[in-house]
């Protein structure tokens, strides 16, 4: 029995802000950042980002990405086949879900309720359990493995909705040009299903193998210090700067290059050893990395001797959307005809925690 991704979806806010817009202070009055397009592009590969408006929270983006994935899962094509309308197709498919997992570090609310419960209610997924996962930008990689595990331990469960959704621009310090220019908002979603295909041997399909890891000694390198129980707001306290992410960019960069390099090598080596046929990057159709900085991907690729074209990159358009970046990429690739049945693809991520991980998937 294989655990396969049968549908994808994505959502990004309509407001598109280029590097030049940031430098000119044209997206938010009074926030003119001392930066320029040349610096941001040359240091990160980012050209633009999509920024949520005041009223948009993680669950709003997650909801739209989820709807797109559910519509694709049921095969509704707009002509009324099967379901009477798009909303009916969504409602129908939502009832088939056993789990909703949302990976996010920017939930609608601090801890309670989960963002997944909000989406569960809005799509009417009455039969689904719902929970959030906090694993930084690696959250989607963690979420996929969690969904596969939960589906495999109970024969009666068949389908899960796994979403990455983050609104990092709401926890960015817009006075810190070293971090705020890196972030964008968005959500990506996949429907995961237990199918009758084999998960090993000839014709194997779906999620083959996952590596998950963490190095909690790096908590200080990416941290939002305020608002949690370690450092809660106090009555009467004046807020000078809203809660925001602090980052040691150099430390995260070094961790990320090592994590990406090692995760790719290990996934290929371990799958090769267990299947009895050595695997190299040549066997991969695509590597889908977390889109934090194109230079991290280039450095890892260089160390492994993997050509840049093997990596799918859309960071130029979306910047770092945290847990949403890998599922947004998967949806773009899927809808753009870049993924074919039987393709071997590898996701790899890293992020706050610090965490890292990757999935090896036969599409
Ligand atoms: N525009 C113009 N100049 C800038 C900017 C900017 N936006 N930001 C920094 N600079 C300047 C600095 O002030 C510094 O100037 P100085 O030499 O006069 O002091 C110079 O550029 C170099 O700054 P560094 O911080 O040393 O730049 P570096 O080459 O290390 O790049 C970067 C910084 C892009 C942040 C890099 O360290 C990086 O990408 N790190 C990884 C970050 C990451 O991936 N984070 C996400 C993790 S995932 C998650 O969970 C959210």
Coordinates of C-alpha atoms and ligand atoms in Angstrom, one line a residue:
X1 CA 0.0 0.0 0.0
X2 CA 1.4 3.4 -1.1
X3 CA 0.9 6.8 0.4
X4 CA 0.6 9.1 -2.6
X5 CA 0.1 12.8 -3.2
X6 CA -3.0 12.9 -5.3
X7 CA -3.7 16.6 -5.5
X8 CA -2.1 20.0 -4.8
X9 CA -3.1 23.6 -4.3
X10 CA -1.6 26.9 -3.4
X11 CA -2.5 30.5 -2.4
X12 CA -0.5 33.7 -2.1
X13 CA -1.8 37.1 -1.3
X14 CA -2.6 39.3 -4.3
X15 CA -0.4 42.2 -3.2
X16 CA 3.0 41.7 -5.0
X17 CA 5.9 43.7 -3.6
X18 CA 9.1 43.9 -5.6
X19 CA 12.6 44.7 -4.1
X20 CA 12.3 48.1 -5.6
X21 CA 8.9 48.7 -3.9
X22 CA 10.6 47.9 -0.6
X23 CA 13.4 50.3 -1.2
X24 CA 11.0 53.0 -2.2
X25 CA 8.8 52.4 0.8
X26 CA 5.8 51.9 -1.5
X27 CA 4.1 49.0 0.1
X28 CA 3.5 50.3 3.6
X29 CA 3.6 54.0 4.3
X30 CA 6.5 55.0 6.5
X31 CA 8.4 51.8 6.0
X32 CA 11.2 52.6 3.6
X33 CA 13.9 50.0 3.8
X34 CA 17.6 50.9 3.2
X35 CA 18.1 48.3 0.6
X36 CA 18.1 47.8 -3.2
X37 CA 17.2 45.2 -5.8
X38 CA 20.9 44.4 -6.6
X39 CA 21.7 43.5 -3.0
X40 CA 18.7 41.4 -2.4
X41 CA 19.0 39.5 -5.8
X42 CA 22.7 38.9 -5.5
X43 CA 22.6 37.7 -1.8
X44 CA 19.3 35.7 -2.0
X45 CA 17.9 35.3 -5.5
X46 CA 14.7 37.1 -4.3
X47 CA 13.0 39.5 -6.7
X48 CA 9.5 39.9 -5.1
X49 CA 7.3 38.6 -2.4
X50 CA 3.5 38.5 -1.8
X51 CA 2.4 40.2 1.3
X52 CA -0.9 39.6 3.2
X53 CA -3.1 42.5 4.1
X54 CA -4.2 43.4 7.6
X55 CA -7.2 41.1 7.6
X56 CA -5.5 38.0 6.2
X57 CA -4.2 35.3 8.6
X58 CA -2.5 31.9 8.0
X59 CA -5.9 30.1 8.0
X60 CA -7.2 32.3 5.1
X61 CA -4.3 31.3 2.9
X62 CA -4.5 27.7 4.0
X63 CA -8.2 27.6 3.3
X64 CA -7.7 28.7 -0.3
X65 CA -4.8 26.3 -0.9
X66 CA -6.9 23.5 0.7
X67 CA -9.9 24.2 -1.6
X68 CA -7.7 24.0 -4.7
X69 CA -6.3 20.7 -3.6
X70 CA -9.7 19.3 -2.7
X71 CA -11.1 20.3 -6.1
X72 CA -8.2 18.6 -7.9
X73 CA -8.6 15.5 -5.7
X74 CA -12.2 15.0 -6.7
X75 CA -11.4 15.7 -10.3
X76 CA -13.9 18.5 -10.6
X77 CA -13.2 20.3 -13.9
X78 CA -15.7 23.1 -13.8
X79 CA -18.2 21.4 -16.1
X80 CA -20.3 19.9 -13.3
X81 CA -19.1 16.3 -13.6
X82 CA -19.6 14.5 -10.4
X83 CA -20.4 17.5 -8.2
X84 CA -22.8 20.3 -9.0
X85 CA -20.4 23.2 -8.3
X86 CA -16.9 23.9 -7.1
X87 CA -18.2 24.4 -3.5
X88 CA -20.1 21.1 -3.7
X89 CA -16.9 19.4 -4.9
X90 CA -15.0 20.8 -2.0
X91 CA -17.6 19.9 0.6
X92 CA -17.9 16.3 -0.8
X93 CA -14.1 15.7 -0.8
X94 CA -13.7 17.4 2.6
X95 CA -15.9 14.7 4.2
X96 CA -13.5 12.0 3.0
X97 CA -10.6 13.4 5.0
X98 CA -9.3 11.6 8.1
X99 CA -6.7 14.2 9.1
X100 CA -5.9 17.8 8.5
X101 CA -2.3 18.8 9.4
X102 CA -1.1 22.4 9.1
X103 CA 2.6 23.2 9.4
X104 CA 3.0 26.8 10.5
X105 CA 5.0 29.1 12.7
X106 CA 2.5 31.9 12.3
X107 CA -0.8 30.4 13.4
X108 CA -3.9 32.6 13.6
X109 CA -3.8 32.3 17.4
X110 CA -1.0 31.5 19.9
X111 CA -1.4 27.8 20.5
X112 CA -5.2 27.6 20.8
X113 CA -7.2 27.0 18.7
X114 CA -5.0 25.3 16.1
X115 CA -5.1 26.8 12.6
X116 CA -6.0 23.3 11.4
X117 CA -9.2 23.3 13.4
X118 CA -10.2 26.7 11.8
X119 CA -9.7 25.2 8.3
X120 CA -11.5 22.0 9.3
X121 CA -14.5 23.9 10.3
X122 CA -14.5 26.2 7.2
X123 CA -14.3 23.3 4.7
X124 CA -16.7 21.1 6.7
X125 CA -14.3 18.2 7.2
X126 CA -16.4 16.8 10.0
X127 CA -14.7 13.4 9.9
X128 CA -11.2 14.7 10.2
X129 CA -8.9 15.1 13.2
X130 CA -7.0 18.4 13.0
X131 CA -3.7 19.7 14.4
X132 CA -0.8 22.0 13.7
X133 CA 2.8 21.2 13.5
X134 CA 5.6 23.6 14.5
X135 CA 8.9 22.7 12.8
X136 CA 9.9 26.0 11.2
X137 CA 10.3 25.9 7.5
X138 CA 10.7 22.1 7.6
X139 CA 7.1 21.9 8.8
X140 CA 5.7 20.5 5.6
X141 CA 8.3 17.7 5.4
X142 CA 7.4 16.8 9.0
X143 CA 3.7 17.0 8.1
X144 CA 3.9 14.7 5.2
X145 CA 5.7 12.0 7.2
X146 CA 3.3 12.5 10.1
X147 CA 0.3 12.1 7.8
X148 CA 1.8 8.9 6.2
X149 CA 2.5 7.5 9.7
X150 CA -1.0 8.3 11.0
X151 CA -2.6 6.8 7.9
X152 CA -0.5 3.6 8.0
X153 CA -1.3 2.7 11.6
X154 CA -5.0 2.5 11.1
X155 CA -6.5 0.5 8.3
X156 CA -9.7 2.5 8.3
X157 CA -8.0 5.8 7.5
X158 CA -7.4 6.7 3.9
X159 CA -6.9 10.4 3.3
X160 CA -5.1 13.4 4.8
X161 CA -4.8 17.1 3.9
X162 CA -1.3 18.4 4.6
X163 CA -0.8 22.2 4.4
X164 CA 2.1 24.5 4.9
X165 CA 0.9 28.1 5.7
X166 CA 2.8 31.0 6.9
X167 CA 2.5 34.8 7.1
X168 CA 6.1 35.6 8.0
X169 CA 5.7 39.3 7.0
X170 CA 3.5 39.7 10.1
X171 CA 6.4 38.6 12.4
X172 CA 9.2 40.3 10.5
X173 CA 11.0 43.3 12.0
X174 CA 10.6 45.9 9.3
X175 CA 13.4 47.8 10.8
X176 CA 15.9 45.0 10.3
X177 CA 16.8 45.0 6.6
X178 CA 18.9 41.8 7.1
X179 CA 15.7 39.7 7.7
X180 CA 12.6 41.5 6.5
X181 CA 13.6 41.4 2.8
X182 CA 13.7 37.6 2.9
X183 CA 10.1 36.9 3.8
X184 CA 6.9 36.4 1.9
X185 CA 3.4 35.0 2.7
X186 CA 1.6 32.0 1.2
X187 CA 0.2 28.5 1.6
X188 CA 0.6 25.2 -0.2
X189 CA -1.6 22.1 0.3
X190 CA -1.6 18.4 -0.8
X191 CA -4.1 15.7 -0.4
X192 CA -2.4 12.4 0.6
X193 CA -4.1 9.1 0.0
X194 CA -3.4 5.5 0.8
X195 CA -3.6 3.7 -2.5
X196 CA -3.4 0.1 -3.8
X197 CA -0.1 0.7 -5.4
X198 CA 3.1 -1.0 -4.0
X199 CA 5.3 1.1 -1.7
X200 CA 8.4 -1.0 -2.5
X201 CA 9.7 -3.2 -5.2
X202 CA 8.9 -2.8 -8.9
X203 CA 6.3 -0.1 -9.6
X204 CA 6.7 1.4 -6.2
X205 CA 4.9 4.7 -5.7
X206 CA 4.3 7.5 -3.2
X207 CA 6.3 8.5 -0.2
X208 CA 9.3 6.1 0.0
X209 CA 11.4 7.5 2.7
X210 CA 11.7 10.5 5.0
X211 CA 14.5 11.9 7.1
X212 CA 13.5 14.2 10.0
X213 CA 16.1 15.9 12.2
X214 CA 16.6 18.7 14.7
X215 CA 19.4 20.5 16.5
X216 CA 17.8 22.3 19.4
X217 CA 21.1 23.8 20.3
X218 CA 20.4 26.3 17.5
X219 CA 17.2 27.7 19.0
X220 CA 18.8 31.2 19.4
X221 CA 19.5 31.4 15.7
X222 CA 15.9 31.9 14.7
X223 CA 13.6 33.0 17.5
X224 CA 10.5 35.0 18.2
X225 CA 11.1 35.9 21.9
X226 CA 7.8 37.5 22.9
X227 CA 4.3 36.3 23.5
X228 CA 4.9 32.7 24.6
X229 CA 5.0 31.5 28.2
X230 CA 8.7 32.1 28.5
X231 CA 8.3 35.8 28.0
X232 CA 4.6 36.8 28.0
X233 CA 3.2 40.2 27.5
X234 CA 2.5 42.0 30.8
X235 CA -0.4 44.2 31.7
X236 CA 0.2 47.8 30.8
X237 CA 3.4 47.0 28.8
X238 CA 4.0 49.3 25.9
X239 CA 4.8 47.5 22.6
X240 CA 7.7 49.2 20.9
X241 CA 8.2 46.5 18.2
X242 CA 5.6 43.8 17.7
X243 CA 6.7 40.2 18.2
X244 CA 9.2 39.4 15.5
X245 CA 11.7 36.8 14.3
X246 CA 15.3 37.4 15.2
X247 CA 17.8 35.6 13.0
X248 CA 21.5 35.0 13.0
X249 CA 21.7 34.8 9.2
X250 CA 25.3 33.5 9.0
X251 CA 24.6 30.7 11.5
X252 CA 21.4 29.7 9.7
X253 CA 23.1 29.8 6.4
X254 CA 25.9 27.4 7.6
X255 CA 23.4 25.1 9.2
X256 CA 21.3 25.1 6.1
X257 CA 24.0 24.2 3.6
X258 CA 25.1 21.3 5.7
X259 CA 21.5 20.1 6.3
X260 CA 20.6 20.2 2.6
X261 CA 23.8 18.5 1.6
X262 CA 23.6 15.7 4.1
X263 CA 19.8 15.1 3.7
X264 CA 20.1 14.7 0.0
X265 CA 23.0 12.3 0.3
X266 CA 21.5 10.3 3.1
X267 CA 18.1 9.9 1.4
X268 CA 19.7 8.6 -1.8
X269 CA 22.1 6.3 0.0
X270 CA 19.5 4.9 2.4
X271 CA 16.9 4.2 -0.3
X272 CA 19.6 2.7 -2.6
X273 CA 20.8 0.4 0.2
X274 CA 17.3 -0.8 1.0
X275 CA 16.2 -1.3 -2.6
X276 CA 19.5 -3.0 -3.6
X277 CA 20.1 -0.6 -6.5
X278 CA 22.4 2.4 -5.9
X279 CA 20.7 5.8 -6.4
X280 CA 22.4 9.0 -7.6
X281 CA 21.0 12.5 -8.3
X282 CA 20.7 11.4 -11.9
X283 CA 17.8 9.2 -10.9
X284 CA 15.9 12.2 -9.6
X285 CA 13.6 14.2 -11.8
X286 CA 13.7 17.1 -9.4
X287 CA 15.0 18.3 -6.0
X288 CA 12.4 20.6 -4.4
X289 CA 14.3 22.6 -1.7
X290 CA 12.9 25.0 0.9
X291 CA 13.1 28.4 -0.8
X292 CA 15.0 30.4 1.7
X293 CA 18.0 31.6 -0.3
X294 CA 19.1 30.5 -3.8
X295 CA 22.7 30.7 -2.6
X296 CA 22.1 28.0 0.0
X297 CA 20.8 25.7 -2.8
X298 CA 23.7 26.6 -5.1
X299 CA 26.3 26.0 -2.4
X300 CA 24.7 22.6 -1.5
X301 CA 24.5 21.7 -5.2
X302 CA 28.1 22.6 -5.7
X303 CA 29.3 20.4 -2.8
X304 CA 27.4 17.4 -4.2
X305 CA 28.2 18.1 -7.8
X306 CA 24.5 18.4 -8.7
X307 CA 23.7 20.9 -11.5
X308 CA 21.5 23.8 -10.6
X309 CA 18.8 22.8 -13.1
X310 CA 18.0 19.8 -10.9
X311 CA 16.6 22.1 -8.2
X312 CA 13.2 23.7 -8.7
X313 CA 13.4 27.3 -7.6
X314 CA 10.6 29.9 -7.5
X315 CA 12.2 32.0 -4.7
X316 CA 12.5 34.9 -7.2
X317 CA 8.7 35.4 -7.1
X318 CA 7.7 34.4 -3.6
X319 CA 10.7 34.8 -1.3
X320 CA 10.8 32.6 1.8
X321 CA 7.3 31.5 2.7
X322 CA 8.5 29.2 5.4
X323 CA 6.5 25.9 5.7
X324 CA 4.5 26.9 2.6
X325 CA 7.5 27.0 0.3
X326 CA 7.8 23.3 -0.6
X327 CA 4.1 22.7 -1.2
X328 CA 3.8 25.9 -3.2
X329 CA 6.6 24.6 -5.4
X330 CA 5.0 21.2 -5.7
X331 CA 1.7 22.8 -6.8
X332 CA 3.4 25.0 -9.4
X333 CA 5.3 22.1 -10.8
X334 CA 2.3 19.8 -10.8
X335 CA 0.0 22.4 -12.6
X336 CA 2.9 23.4 -14.8
X337 CA 3.3 19.9 -16.2
X338 CA 6.7 19.4 -14.7
X339 CA 5.8 16.3 -12.7
X340 CA 5.0 13.0 -14.4
X341 CA 3.7 9.8 -12.9
X342 CA 6.7 7.7 -11.8
X343 CA 9.1 10.6 -11.4
X344 CA 11.4 10.3 -8.4
X345 CA 11.5 13.6 -6.5
X346 CA 13.2 14.7 -3.4
X347 CA 12.1 17.5 -1.0
X348 CA 14.6 19.0 1.4
X349 CA 14.0 21.7 4.1
X350 CA 15.5 23.4 7.1
X351 CA 14.3 26.0 9.5
X352 CA 13.7 27.4 12.9
X353 CA 14.2 25.0 15.8
X354 CA 16.6 24.3 14.2
X355 CA 15.1 21.5 12.2
X356 CA 15.8 19.8 8.9
X357 CA 14.5 16.9 6.8
X358 CA 13.5 15.6 3.4
X359 CA 11.1 13.3 1.6
X360 CA 11.8 10.9 -1.3
X361 CA 8.7 10.5 -3.3
X362 CA 7.7 8.7 -6.5
X363 CA 5.1 11.0 -8.0
Ligands
LIG1 N1 20.1 45.5 1.7 C1 21.3 46.0 1.6 N2 22.3 45.7 2.4 C2 22.1 44.8 3.4 C3 20.8 44.2 3.6 C4 19.8 44.6 2.7 N3 18.5 44.0 2.8 N4 20.9 43.3 4.6 C5 22.2 43.3 5.1 N5 22.9 44.3 4.4 C6 24.3 44.6 4.5 C7 24.8 44.5 5.9 O1 24.5 45.6 6.7 C8 26.2 44.3 5.7 O2 26.8 45.5 5.5 P1 28.2 45.9 6.2 O3 29.2 44.9 5.6 O4 28.4 47.3 5.7 O5 28.1 45.7 7.6 C9 26.3 43.5 4.4 O6 25.1 43.7 3.8 C10 26.6 42.0 4.6 O7 25.6 41.6 5.5 P2 25.6 40.0 6.0 O8 24.5 39.8 7.0 O9 27.0 39.6 6.3 O10 25.2 39.4 4.6 P3 25.2 37.9 4.2 O11 26.0 37.7 2.9 O12 25.6 37.0 5.3 O13 23.7 37.6 3.8 C11 21.6 36.6 4.5 C12 22.7 37.7 4.7 C13 21.1 36.8 3.1 C14 20.5 36.8 5.5 C15 22.3 35.2 4.6 O14 23.0 35.2 5.8 C16 21.3 34.1 4.7 O15 20.5 33.9 3.7 N6 21.1 33.3 5.8 C17 20.2 32.3 5.9 C18 18.9 32.9 6.2 C19 17.7 31.9 6.1 O16 17.7 31.0 5.3 N7 16.7 32.1 7.0 C20 15.5 31.4 6.9 C21 15.5 30.2 7.7 S1 14.1 29.4 7.6 C22 12.9 29.9 8.7 O17 12.5 29.1 9.6 C23 12.3 31.2 8.6

